[in-house]
Each structure stands twice: as structure tokens, then as C-alpha cells.
């Protein structure tokens, strides 16, 4: 599946407003294409006019924001009936793994 210039490779999980994907930019001919993380807003939420506005307002605040514990947000687009945001991909243990373990262990 394609979103803008990105090819969605695999679904990573779901957050309140959308689905998180691993994506790549570029063509199949790239030797080692760079991978990104993308959030695609759930289609049913886009039917509510305030959702798209709130998502884009949050993206606008986050653009240019840097922090050691956060990947930089690179862009957000509305295209072909989809709304999505893209950031650099951080490989590691998903937060859900930590929170599940903490709940199981009573932390």
C-alpha cells in the first residue's frame, strides 16, 4: 500500500487516532532504502471534521521539536482521503511490551 511517497511495509500497532506502520521512501531499486515510521489516521475518524484539524494542529506543534527521547517528526500530509504523519524509525522494544510486563509484574 502507498501513502504519498511512502510504501507501507508492515503494521506495527494501533494508537488512539491511527495505525502505526513501518514504511520506506524510494523505489525498489534502492540498495538499502531508508525506513520510516508513519501514523495513518483511522478512516472512521476522518468523518469527524474536528479530528483532522486536531491531528494537523498537533503535527504543526511537533514539527521542529527535538528531544533525546523522541524521533523527529518529518512531515504530515492529507492525500487521497488519507491523513498521515511520518517520522524517523526507531528500532527497539515497543512500549506495549514494557507496559504489559510492568502490569504483569505489578510494577
PDB file of N, CA and C in Angstrom:
ATOM      1  N   UNK A   1       0.848  -1.170   0.000  1.00  0.00           N
ATOM      2  CA  UNK A   1       0.000   0.000   0.000  1.00  0.00           C
ATOM      3  C   UNK A   1       0.897   1.237   0.000  1.00  0.00           C
ATOM      4  N   UNK A   2       0.481   2.264  -0.696  1.00  0.00           N
ATOM      5  CA  UNK A   2       1.247   3.502  -0.775  1.00  0.00           C
ATOM      6  C   UNK A   2       0.487   4.637  -0.102  1.00  0.00           C
ATOM      7  N   UNK A   3       1.242   5.487   0.577  1.00  0.00           N
ATOM      8  CA  UNK A   3       0.736   6.748   1.116  1.00  0.00           C
ATOM      9  C   UNK A   3       1.731   7.816   0.692  1.00  0.00           C
ATOM     10  N   UNK A   4       1.319   8.681  -0.203  1.00  0.00           N
ATOM     11  CA  UNK A   4       2.251   9.693  -0.699  1.00  0.00           C
ATOM     12  C   UNK A   4       3.455   9.030  -1.319  1.00  0.00           C
ATOM     13  N   UNK A   5       4.642   9.443  -0.900  1.00  0.00           N
ATOM     14  CA  UNK A   5       5.892   8.883  -1.416  1.00  0.00           C
ATOM     15  C   UNK A   5       6.350   7.654  -0.644  1.00  0.00           C
ATOM     16  N   UNK A   6       5.526   7.160   0.251  1.00  0.00           N
ATOM     17  CA  UNK A   6       5.923   6.063   1.133  1.00  0.00           C
ATOM     18  C   UNK A   6       5.171   4.779   0.807  1.00  0.00           C
ATOM     19  N   UNK A   7       5.883   3.673   0.898  1.00  0.00           N
ATOM     20  CA  UNK A   7       5.266   2.362   0.777  1.00  0.00           C
ATOM     21  C   UNK A   7       5.140   1.791   2.179  1.00  0.00           C
ATOM     22  N   UNK A   8       3.926   1.420   2.570  1.00  0.00           N
ATOM     23  CA  UNK A   8       3.705   0.840   3.891  1.00  0.00           C
ATOM     24  C   UNK A   8       4.138  -0.617   3.851  1.00  0.00           C
ATOM     25  N   UNK A   9       5.066  -0.986   4.725  1.00  0.00           N
ATOM     26  CA  UNK A   9       5.635  -2.332   4.710  1.00  0.00           C
ATOM     27  C   UNK A   9       4.979  -3.268   5.703  1.00  0.00           C
ATOM     28  N   UNK A  10       4.836  -2.812   6.956  1.00  0.00           N
ATOM     29  CA  UNK A  10       4.196  -3.686   7.946  1.00  0.00           C
ATOM     30  C   UNK A  10       3.576  -2.830   9.056  1.00  0.00           C
ATOM     31  N   UNK A  11       2.441  -3.328   9.517  1.00  0.00           N
ATOM     32  CA  UNK A  11       1.730  -2.659  10.594  1.00  0.00           C
ATOM     33  C   UNK A  11       2.442  -2.949  11.901  1.00  0.00           C
ATOM     34  N   UNK A  12       2.683  -1.896  12.679  1.00  0.00           N
ATOM     35  CA  UNK A  12       3.371  -2.041  13.963  1.00  0.00           C
ATOM     36  C   UNK A  12       2.408  -2.058  15.140  1.00  0.00           C
ATOM     37  N   UNK A  13       1.284  -1.404  14.986  1.00  0.00           N
ATOM     38  CA  UNK A  13       0.332  -1.352  16.091  1.00  0.00           C
ATOM     39  C   UNK A  13      -0.675  -0.251  15.867  1.00  0.00           C
ATOM     40  N   UNK A  14      -1.451   0.002  16.897  1.00  0.00           N
ATOM     41  CA  UNK A  14      -2.505   0.989  16.805  1.00  0.00           C
ATOM     42  C   UNK A  14      -2.410   1.941  17.993  1.00  0.00           C
ATOM     43  N   UNK A  15      -2.664   3.197  17.720  1.00  0.00           N
ATOM     44  CA  UNK A  15      -2.770   4.198  18.777  1.00  0.00           C
ATOM     45  C   UNK A  15      -4.182   4.755  18.720  1.00  0.00           C
ATOM     46  N   UNK A  16      -4.530   5.642  19.598  1.00  0.00           N
ATOM     47  CA  UNK A  16      -5.897   6.141  19.656  1.00  0.00           C
ATOM     48  C   UNK A  16      -6.454   6.636  18.340  1.00  0.00           C
ATOM     49  N   UNK A  17      -5.678   7.394  17.601  1.00  0.00           N
ATOM     50  CA  UNK A  17      -6.201   8.013  16.387  1.00  0.00           C
ATOM     51  C   UNK A  17      -5.818   7.293  15.106  1.00  0.00           C
ATOM     52  N   UNK A  18      -4.905   6.339  15.171  1.00  0.00           N
ATOM     53  CA  UNK A  18      -4.479   5.744  13.916  1.00  0.00           C
ATOM     54  C   UNK A  18      -3.683   4.466  14.068  1.00  0.00           C
ATOM     55  N   UNK A  19      -3.179   4.023  12.935  1.00  0.00           N
ATOM     56  CA  UNK A  19      -2.366   2.821  12.857  1.00  0.00           C
ATOM     57  C   UNK A  19      -0.929   3.215  12.570  1.00  0.00           C
ATOM     58  N   UNK A  20       0.014   2.591  13.271  1.00  0.00           N
ATOM     59  CA  UNK A  20       1.436   2.885  13.098  1.00  0.00           C
ATOM     60  C   UNK A  20       2.028   1.844  12.148  1.00  0.00           C
ATOM     61  N   UNK A  21       2.771   2.320  11.168  1.00  0.00           N
ATOM     62  CA  UNK A  21       3.356   1.471  10.138  1.00  0.00           C
ATOM     63  C   UNK A  21       4.849   1.695  10.031  1.00  0.00           C
ATOM     64  N   UNK A  22       5.571   0.668   9.604  1.00  0.00           N
ATOM     65  CA  UNK A  22       6.934   0.833   9.113  1.00  0.00           C
ATOM     66  C   UNK A  22       6.792   1.080   7.625  1.00  0.00           C
ATOM     67  N   UNK A  23       7.470   2.095   7.127  1.00  0.00           N
ATOM     68  CA  UNK A  23       7.347   2.479   5.723  1.00  0.00           C
ATOM     69  C   UNK A  23       8.721   2.767   5.153  1.00  0.00           C
ATOM     70  N   UNK A  24       8.780   2.823   3.838  1.00  0.00           N
ATOM     71  CA  UNK A  24      10.033   3.219   3.188  1.00  0.00           C
ATOM     72  C   UNK A  24       9.722   4.221   2.087  1.00  0.00           C
ATOM     73  N   UNK A  25      10.682   5.062   1.852  1.00  0.00           N
ATOM     74  CA  UNK A  25      10.595   6.009   0.744  1.00  0.00           C
ATOM     75  C   UNK A  25      11.562   5.536  -0.330  1.00  0.00           C
ATOM     76  N   UNK A  26      11.274   5.887  -1.546  1.00  0.00           N
ATOM     77  CA  UNK A  26      12.167   5.492  -2.632  1.00  0.00           C
ATOM     78  C   UNK A  26      11.604   4.345  -3.421  1.00  0.00           C
ATOM     79  N   UNK A  27      12.423   3.826  -4.301  1.00  0.00           N
ATOM     80  CA  UNK A  27      11.972   2.768  -5.196  1.00  0.00           C
ATOM     81  C   UNK A  27      12.596   1.439  -4.809  1.00  0.00           C
ATOM     82  N   UNK A  28      12.104   0.387  -5.446  1.00  0.00           N
ATOM     83  CA  UNK A  28      12.646  -0.950  -5.210  1.00  0.00           C
ATOM     84  C   UNK A  28      14.102  -1.054  -5.645  1.00  0.00           C
ATOM     85  N   UNK A  29      14.552  -0.122  -6.489  1.00  0.00           N
ATOM     86  CA  UNK A  29      15.921  -0.193  -6.984  1.00  0.00           C
ATOM     87  C   UNK A  29      16.941   0.337  -5.975  1.00  0.00           C
ATOM     88  N   UNK A  30      16.452   1.008  -4.925  1.00  0.00           N
ATOM     89  CA  UNK A  30      17.383   1.496  -3.897  1.00  0.00           C
ATOM     90  C   UNK A  30      18.051   0.307  -3.214  1.00  0.00           C
ATOM     91  N   UNK A  31      19.377   0.384  -3.081  1.00  0.00           N
ATOM     92  CA  UNK A  31      20.118  -0.728  -2.485  1.00  0.00           C
ATOM     93  C   UNK A  31      19.642  -1.008  -1.061  1.00  0.00           C
ATOM     94  N   UNK A  32      19.614   0.012  -0.225  1.00  0.00           N
ATOM     95  CA  UNK A  32      19.123  -0.134   1.147  1.00  0.00           C
ATOM     96  C   UNK A  32      18.264   1.088   1.450  1.00  0.00           C
ATOM     97  N   UNK A  33      16.964   0.992   1.167  1.00  0.00           N
ATOM     98  CA  UNK A  33      16.113   2.165   1.369  1.00  0.00           C
ATOM     99  C   UNK A  33      15.981   2.522   2.844  1.00  0.00           C
ATOM    100  N   UNK A  34      15.854   3.808   3.111  1.00  0.00           N
ATOM    101  CA  UNK A  34      15.676   4.274   4.482  1.00  0.00           C
ATOM    102  C   UNK A  34      14.263   3.948   4.951  1.00  0.00           C
ATOM    103  N   UNK A  35      14.167   3.484   6.187  1.00  0.00           N
ATOM    104  CA  UNK A  35      12.866   3.148   6.760  1.00  0.00           C
ATOM    105  C   UNK A  35      12.368   4.280   7.658  1.00  0.00           C
ATOM    106  N   UNK A  36      11.062   4.424   7.700  1.00  0.00           N
ATOM    107  CA  UNK A  36      10.405   5.463   8.473  1.00  0.00           C
ATOM    108  C   UNK A  36       9.280   4.842   9.288  1.00  0.00           C
ATOM    109  N   UNK A  37       8.765   5.619  10.204  1.00  0.00           N
ATOM    110  CA  UNK A  37       7.576   5.252  10.956  1.00  0.00           C
ATOM    111  C   UNK A  37       6.474   6.203  10.519  1.00  0.00           C
ATOM    112  N   UNK A  38       5.310   5.665  10.255  1.00  0.00           N
ATOM    113  CA  UNK A  38       4.196   6.505   9.833  1.00  0.00           C
ATOM    114  C   UNK A  38       2.949   6.198  10.621  1.00  0.00           C
ATOM    115  N   UNK A  39       2.166   7.230  10.887  1.00  0.00           N
ATOM    116  CA  UNK A  39       0.869   7.071  11.536  1.00  0.00           C
ATOM    117  C   UNK A  39      -0.194   7.479  10.532  1.00  0.00           C
ATOM    118  N   UNK A  40      -1.084   6.550  10.254  1.00  0.00           N
ATOM    119  CA  UNK A  40      -2.199   6.801   9.338  1.00  0.00           C
ATOM    120  C   UNK A  40      -3.460   6.906  10.178  1.00  0.00           C
ATOM    121  N   UNK A  41      -4.128   8.050  10.104  1.00  0.00           N
ATOM    122  CA  UNK A  41      -5.338   8.280  10.906  1.00  0.00           C
ATOM    123  C   UNK A  41      -6.426   7.314  10.449  1.00  0.00           C
ATOM    124  N   UNK A  42      -7.128   6.716  11.424  1.00  0.00           N
ATOM    125  CA  UNK A  42      -8.220   5.794  11.113  1.00  0.00           C
ATOM    126  C   UNK A  42      -9.272   6.492  10.245  1.00  0.00           C
ATOM    127  N   UNK A  43      -9.712   5.808   9.198  1.00  0.00           N
ATOM    128  CA  UNK A  43     -10.683   6.374   8.244  1.00  0.00           C
ATOM    129  C   UNK A  43     -11.974   6.823   8.928  1.00  0.00           C
ATOM    130  N   UNK A  44     -12.465   6.032   9.880  1.00  0.00           N
ATOM    131  CA  UNK A  44     -13.739   6.401  10.512  1.00  0.00           C
ATOM    132  C   UNK A  44     -13.617   7.704  11.300  1.00  0.00           C
ATOM    133  N   UNK A  45     -12.426   8.026  11.766  1.00  0.00           N
ATOM    134  CA  UNK A  45     -12.236   9.286  12.499  1.00  0.00           C
ATOM    135  C   UNK A  45     -12.198  10.488  11.569  1.00  0.00           C
ATOM    136  N   UNK A  46     -11.798  10.266  10.331  1.00  0.00           N
ATOM    137  CA  UNK A  46     -11.727  11.371   9.383  1.00  0.00           C
ATOM    138  C   UNK A  46     -13.104  11.907   9.006  1.00  0.00           C
ATOM    139  N   UNK A  47     -14.147  11.166   9.332  1.00  0.00           N
ATOM    140  CA  UNK A  47     -15.513  11.637   9.072  1.00  0.00           C
ATOM    141  C   UNK A  47     -15.910  12.745  10.041  1.00  0.00           C
ATOM    142  N   UNK A  48     -15.153  12.875  11.131  1.00  0.00           N
ATOM    143  CA  UNK A  48     -15.406  13.926  12.115  1.00  0.00           C
ATOM    144  C   UNK A  48     -14.498  15.109  11.775  1.00  0.00           C
ATOM    145  N   UNK A  49     -15.064  16.258  11.457  1.00  0.00           N
ATOM    146  CA  UNK A  49     -14.252  17.389  10.998  1.00  0.00           C
ATOM    147  C   UNK A  49     -13.213  17.876  12.018  1.00  0.00           C
ATOM    148  N   UNK A  50     -13.484  17.731  13.289  1.00  0.00           N
ATOM    149  CA  UNK A  50     -12.543  18.218  14.292  1.00  0.00           C
ATOM    150  C   UNK A  50     -11.304  17.328  14.422  1.00  0.00           C
ATOM    151  N   UNK A  51     -11.383  16.066  14.017  1.00  0.00           N
ATOM    152  CA  UNK A  51     -10.258  15.141  14.168  1.00  0.00           C
ATOM    153  C   UNK A  51      -9.088  15.546  13.276  1.00  0.00           C
ATOM    154  N   UNK A  52      -9.361  15.801  12.017  1.00  0.00           N
ATOM    155  CA  UNK A  52      -8.285  16.183  11.092  1.00  0.00           C
ATOM    156  C   UNK A  52      -7.633  17.479  11.553  1.00  0.00           C
ATOM    157  N   UNK A  53      -8.421  18.434  11.972  1.00  0.00           N
ATOM    158  CA  UNK A  53      -7.879  19.707  12.443  1.00  0.00           C
ATOM    159  C   UNK A  53      -7.007  19.530  13.675  1.00  0.00           C
ATOM    160  N   UNK A  54      -7.453  18.710  14.613  1.00  0.00           N
ATOM    161  CA  UNK A  54      -6.681  18.471  15.834  1.00  0.00           C
ATOM    162  C   UNK A  54      -5.378  17.737  15.517  1.00  0.00           C
ATOM    163  N   UNK A  55      -5.444  16.743  14.628  1.00  0.00           N
ATOM    164  CA  UNK A  55      -4.244  15.999  14.243  1.00  0.00           C
ATOM    165  C   UNK A  55      -3.224  16.932  13.601  1.00  0.00           C
ATOM    166  N   UNK A  56      -3.673  17.757  12.660  1.00  0.00           N
ATOM    167  CA  UNK A  56      -2.752  18.671  11.982  1.00  0.00           C
ATOM    168  C   UNK A  56      -2.205  19.734  12.933  1.00  0.00           C
ATOM    169  N   UNK A  57      -2.999  20.170  13.902  1.00  0.00           N
ATOM    170  CA  UNK A  57      -2.516  21.142  14.890  1.00  0.00           C
ATOM    171  C   UNK A  57      -1.422  20.517  15.755  1.00  0.00           C
ATOM    172  N   UNK A  58      -1.601  19.262  16.163  1.00  0.00           N
ATOM    173  CA  UNK A  58      -0.573  18.583  16.955  1.00  0.00           C
ATOM    174  C   UNK A  58       0.700  18.393  16.139  1.00  0.00           C
ATOM    175  N   UNK A  59       0.536  18.038  14.871  1.00  0.00           N
ATOM    176  CA  UNK A  59       1.692  17.862  13.988  1.00  0.00           C
ATOM    177  C   UNK A  59       2.447  19.173  13.844  1.00  0.00           C
ATOM    178  N   UNK A  60       1.718  20.252  13.654  1.00  0.00           N
ATOM    179  CA  UNK A  60       2.356  21.557  13.499  1.00  0.00           C
ATOM    180  C   UNK A  60       3.176  21.917  14.742  1.00  0.00           C
ATOM    181  N   UNK A  61       2.660  21.602  15.917  1.00  0.00           N
ATOM    182  CA  UNK A  61       3.402  21.848  17.155  1.00  0.00           C
ATOM    183  C   UNK A  61       4.660  20.986  17.235  1.00  0.00           C
ATOM    184  N   UNK A  62       4.552  19.742  16.769  1.00  0.00           N
ATOM    185  CA  UNK A  62       5.664  18.796  16.886  1.00  0.00           C
ATOM    186  C   UNK A  62       6.758  19.002  15.840  1.00  0.00           C
ATOM    187  N   UNK A  63       6.412  19.577  14.693  1.00  0.00           N
ATOM    188  CA  UNK A  63       7.424  19.791  13.660  1.00  0.00           C
ATOM    189  C   UNK A  63       8.537  20.681  14.199  1.00  0.00           C
ATOM    190  N   UNK A  64       9.728  20.241  14.054  1.00  0.00           N
ATOM    191  CA  UNK A  64      10.868  21.016  14.523  1.00  0.00           C
ATOM    192  C   UNK A  64      11.205  20.807  15.987  1.00  0.00           C
ATOM    193  N   UNK A  65      10.354  20.117  16.717  1.00  0.00           N
ATOM    194  CA  UNK A  65      10.612  19.832  18.128  1.00  0.00           C
ATOM    195  C   UNK A  65      11.618  18.700  18.215  1.00  0.00           C
ATOM    196  N   UNK A  66      12.640  18.869  19.026  1.00  0.00           N
ATOM    197  CA  UNK A  66      13.629  17.811  19.188  1.00  0.00           C
ATOM    198  C   UNK A  66      13.800  17.477  20.662  1.00  0.00           C
ATOM    199  N   UNK A  67      14.034  16.205  20.913  1.00  0.00           N
ATOM    200  CA  UNK A  67      14.269  15.725  22.260  1.00  0.00           C
ATOM    201  C   UNK A  67      15.008  14.405  22.153  1.00  0.00           C
ATOM    202  N   UNK A  68      15.872  14.123  23.096  1.00  0.00           N
ATOM    203  CA  UNK A  68      16.683  12.908  23.053  1.00  0.00           C
ATOM    204  C   UNK A  68      15.842  11.633  23.086  1.00  0.00           C
ATOM    205  N   UNK A  69      14.647  11.697  23.649  1.00  0.00           N
ATOM    206  CA  UNK A  69      13.808  10.505  23.783  1.00  0.00           C
ATOM    207  C   UNK A  69      12.683  10.435  22.743  1.00  0.00           C
ATOM    208  N   UNK A  70      12.834  11.167  21.662  1.00  0.00           N
ATOM    209  CA  UNK A  70      11.769  11.210  20.670  1.00  0.00           C
ATOM    210  C   UNK A  70      12.350  11.333  19.272  1.00  0.00           C
ATOM    211  N   UNK A  71      11.760  10.625  18.318  1.00  0.00           N
ATOM    212  CA  UNK A  71      12.154  10.763  16.923  1.00  0.00           C
ATOM    213  C   UNK A  71      11.531  12.025  16.352  1.00  0.00           C
ATOM    214  N   UNK A  72      12.253  12.695  15.486  1.00  0.00           N
ATOM    215  CA  UNK A  72      11.761  13.935  14.896  1.00  0.00           C
ATOM    216  C   UNK A  72      10.626  13.645  13.915  1.00  0.00           C
ATOM    217  N   UNK A  73       9.596  14.452  13.990  1.00  0.00           N
ATOM    218  CA  UNK A  73       8.504  14.369  13.027  1.00  0.00           C
ATOM    219  C   UNK A  73       8.967  15.054  11.752  1.00  0.00           C
ATOM    220  N   UNK A  74       8.824  14.387  10.629  1.00  0.00           N
ATOM    221  CA  UNK A  74       9.354  14.894   9.370  1.00  0.00           C
ATOM    222  C   UNK A  74       8.314  15.606   8.519  1.00  0.00           C
ATOM    223  N   UNK A  75       7.113  15.062   8.466  1.00  0.00           N
ATOM    224  CA  UNK A  75       6.068  15.680   7.653  1.00  0.00           C
ATOM    225  C   UNK A  75       4.710  15.084   7.968  1.00  0.00           C
ATOM    226  N   UNK A  76       3.686  15.788   7.535  1.00  0.00           N
ATOM    227  CA  UNK A  76       2.315  15.293   7.607  1.00  0.00           C
ATOM    228  C   UNK A  76       1.619  15.704   6.326  1.00  0.00           C
ATOM    229  N   UNK A  77       0.752  14.834   5.854  1.00  0.00           N
ATOM    230  CA  UNK A  77       0.063  15.109   4.596  1.00  0.00           C
ATOM    231  C   UNK A  77      -1.363  14.597   4.643  1.00  0.00           C
ATOM    232  N   UNK A  78      -2.188  15.257   3.860  1.00  0.00           N
ATOM    233  CA  UNK A  78      -3.522  14.780   3.573  1.00  0.00           C
ATOM    234  C   UNK A  78      -3.520  14.485   2.076  1.00  0.00           C
ATOM    235  N   UNK A  79      -3.742  13.214   1.741  1.00  0.00           N
ATOM    236  CA  UNK A  79      -3.642  12.826   0.335  1.00  0.00           C
ATOM    237  C   UNK A  79      -4.556  11.642   0.041  1.00  0.00           C
ATOM    238  N   UNK A  80      -5.353  11.760  -1.007  1.00  0.00           N
ATOM    239  CA  UNK A  80      -6.204  10.654  -1.433  1.00  0.00           C
ATOM    240  C   UNK A  80      -7.162  10.165  -0.369  1.00  0.00           C
ATOM    241  N   UNK A  81      -7.651  11.054   0.471  1.00  0.00           N
ATOM    242  CA  UNK A  81      -8.577  10.645   1.527  1.00  0.00           C
ATOM    243  C   UNK A  81      -7.896  10.104   2.767  1.00  0.00           C
ATOM    244  N   UNK A  82      -6.575  10.134   2.803  1.00  0.00           N
ATOM    245  CA  UNK A  82      -5.813   9.680   3.964  1.00  0.00           C
ATOM    246  C   UNK A  82      -5.109  10.857   4.615  1.00  0.00           C
ATOM    247  N   UNK A  83      -4.912  10.752   5.920  1.00  0.00           N
ATOM    248  CA  UNK A  83      -4.153  11.743   6.674  1.00  0.00           C
ATOM    249  C   UNK A  83      -3.081  10.981   7.429  1.00  0.00           C
ATOM    250  N   UNK A  84      -1.826  11.401   7.268  1.00  0.00           N
ATOM    251  CA  UNK A  84      -0.740  10.659   7.891  1.00  0.00           C
ATOM    252  C   UNK A  84       0.413  11.575   8.256  1.00  0.00           C
ATOM    253  N   UNK A  85       1.225  11.099   9.200  1.00  0.00           N
ATOM    254  CA  UNK A  85       2.428  11.793   9.637  1.00  0.00           C
ATOM    255  C   UNK A  85       3.584  10.801   9.589  1.00  0.00           C
ATOM    256  N   UNK A  86       4.781  11.309   9.317  1.00  0.00           N
ATOM    257  CA  UNK A  86       5.962  10.459   9.142  1.00  0.00           C
ATOM    258  C   UNK A  86       7.097  10.962  10.025  1.00  0.00           C
ATOM    259  N   UNK A  87       7.792  10.013  10.665  1.00  0.00           N
ATOM    260  CA  UNK A  87       8.976  10.339  11.456  1.00  0.00           C
ATOM    261  C   UNK A  87      10.053   9.307  11.158  1.00  0.00           C
ATOM    262  N   UNK A  88      11.246   9.574  11.642  1.00  0.00           N
ATOM    263  CA  UNK A  88      12.300   8.573  11.526  1.00  0.00           C
ATOM    264  C   UNK A  88      11.878   7.339  12.309  1.00  0.00           C
ATOM    265  N   UNK A  89      12.328   6.182  11.870  1.00  0.00           N
ATOM    266  CA  UNK A  89      12.005   4.928  12.539  1.00  0.00           C
ATOM    267  C   UNK A  89      12.998   4.672  13.660  1.00  0.00           C
ATOM    268  N   UNK A  90      12.485   4.292  14.799  1.00  0.00           N
ATOM    269  CA  UNK A  90      13.325   3.889  15.919  1.00  0.00           C
ATOM    270  C   UNK A  90      13.130   2.399  16.124  1.00  0.00           C
ATOM    271  N   UNK A  91      14.169   1.629  15.899  1.00  0.00           N
ATOM    272  CA  UNK A  91      14.096   0.181  16.118  1.00  0.00           C
ATOM    273  C   UNK A  91      14.310  -0.088  17.598  1.00  0.00           C
ATOM    274  N   UNK A  92      13.486  -0.928  18.166  1.00  0.00           N
ATOM    275  CA  UNK A  92      13.647  -1.260  19.571  1.00  0.00           C
ATOM    276  C   UNK A  92      12.448  -2.011  20.093  1.00  0.00           C
ATOM    277  N   UNK A  93      12.375  -2.130  21.388  1.00  0.00           N
ATOM    278  CA  UNK A  93      11.275  -2.830  22.042  1.00  0.00           C
ATOM    279  C   UNK A  93      10.077  -1.893  22.092  1.00  0.00           C
ATOM    280  N   UNK A  94       8.910  -2.348  21.617  1.00  0.00           N
ATOM    281  CA  UNK A  94       7.726  -1.494  21.663  1.00  0.00           C
ATOM    282  C   UNK A  94       7.331  -1.150  23.099  1.00  0.00           C
ATOM    283  N   UNK A  95       6.798   0.040  23.275  1.00  0.00           N
ATOM    284  CA  UNK A  95       6.346   0.480  24.592  1.00  0.00           C
ATOM    285  C   UNK A  95       5.316  -0.493  25.169  1.00  0.00           C
ATOM    286  N   UNK A  96       4.479  -1.063  24.306  1.00  0.00           N
ATOM    287  CA  UNK A  96       3.458  -2.001  24.795  1.00  0.00           C
ATOM    288  C   UNK A  96       4.080  -3.216  25.470  1.00  0.00           C
ATOM    289  N   UNK A  97       5.256  -3.636  25.036  1.00  0.00           N
ATOM    290  CA  UNK A  97       5.943  -4.756  25.677  1.00  0.00           C
ATOM    291  C   UNK A  97       6.318  -4.385  27.102  1.00  0.00           C
ATOM    292  N   UNK A  98       6.832  -3.181  27.284  1.00  0.00           N
ATOM    293  CA  UNK A  98       7.214  -2.725  28.625  1.00  0.00           C
ATOM    294  C   UNK A  98       6.006  -2.568  29.530  1.00  0.00           C
ATOM    295  N   UNK A  99       4.932  -1.967  29.003  1.00  0.00           N
ATOM    296  CA  UNK A  99       3.765  -1.738  29.854  1.00  0.00           C
ATOM    297  C   UNK A  99       3.055  -3.039  30.213  1.00  0.00           C
ATOM    298  N   UNK A 100       3.031  -4.003  29.284  1.00  0.00           N
ATOM    299  CA  UNK A 100       2.440  -5.319  29.583  1.00  0.00           C
ATOM    300  C   UNK A 100       3.246  -6.021  30.666  1.00  0.00           C
ATOM    301  N   UNK A 101       4.564  -5.989  30.540  1.00  0.00           N
ATOM    302  CA  UNK A 101       5.422  -6.628  31.530  1.00  0.00           C
ATOM    303  C   UNK A 101       5.268  -5.943  32.899  1.00  0.00           C
ATOM    304  N   UNK A 102       5.182  -4.625  32.900  1.00  0.00           N
ATOM    305  CA  UNK A 102       5.035  -3.898  34.162  1.00  0.00           C
ATOM    306  C   UNK A 102       3.720  -4.250  34.842  1.00  0.00           C
ATOM    307  N   UNK A 103       2.634  -4.370  34.066  1.00  0.00           N
ATOM    308  CA  UNK A 103       1.345  -4.743  34.636  1.00  0.00           C
ATOM    309  C   UNK A 103       1.351  -6.163  35.164  1.00  0.00           C
ATOM    310  N   UNK A 104       1.988  -7.051  34.433  1.00  0.00           N
ATOM    311  CA  UNK A 104       2.058  -8.461  34.831  1.00  0.00           C
ATOM    312  C   UNK A 104       2.864  -8.605  36.107  1.00  0.00           C
ATOM    313  N   UNK A 105       3.944  -7.811  36.213  1.00  0.00           N
ATOM    314  CA  UNK A 105       4.828  -7.920  37.366  1.00  0.00           C
ATOM    315  C   UNK A 105       4.399  -7.031  38.529  1.00  0.00           C
ATOM    316  N   UNK A 106       3.269  -6.333  38.370  1.00  0.00           N
ATOM    317  CA  UNK A 106       2.739  -5.498  39.448  1.00  0.00           C
ATOM    318  C   UNK A 106       3.537  -4.241  39.690  1.00  0.00           C
ATOM    319  N   UNK A 107       4.210  -3.741  38.658  1.00  0.00           N
ATOM    320  CA  UNK A 107       5.006  -2.519  38.810  1.00  0.00           C
ATOM    321  C   UNK A 107       4.192  -1.286  38.545  1.00  0.00           C
TER     322      UNK A 107
END
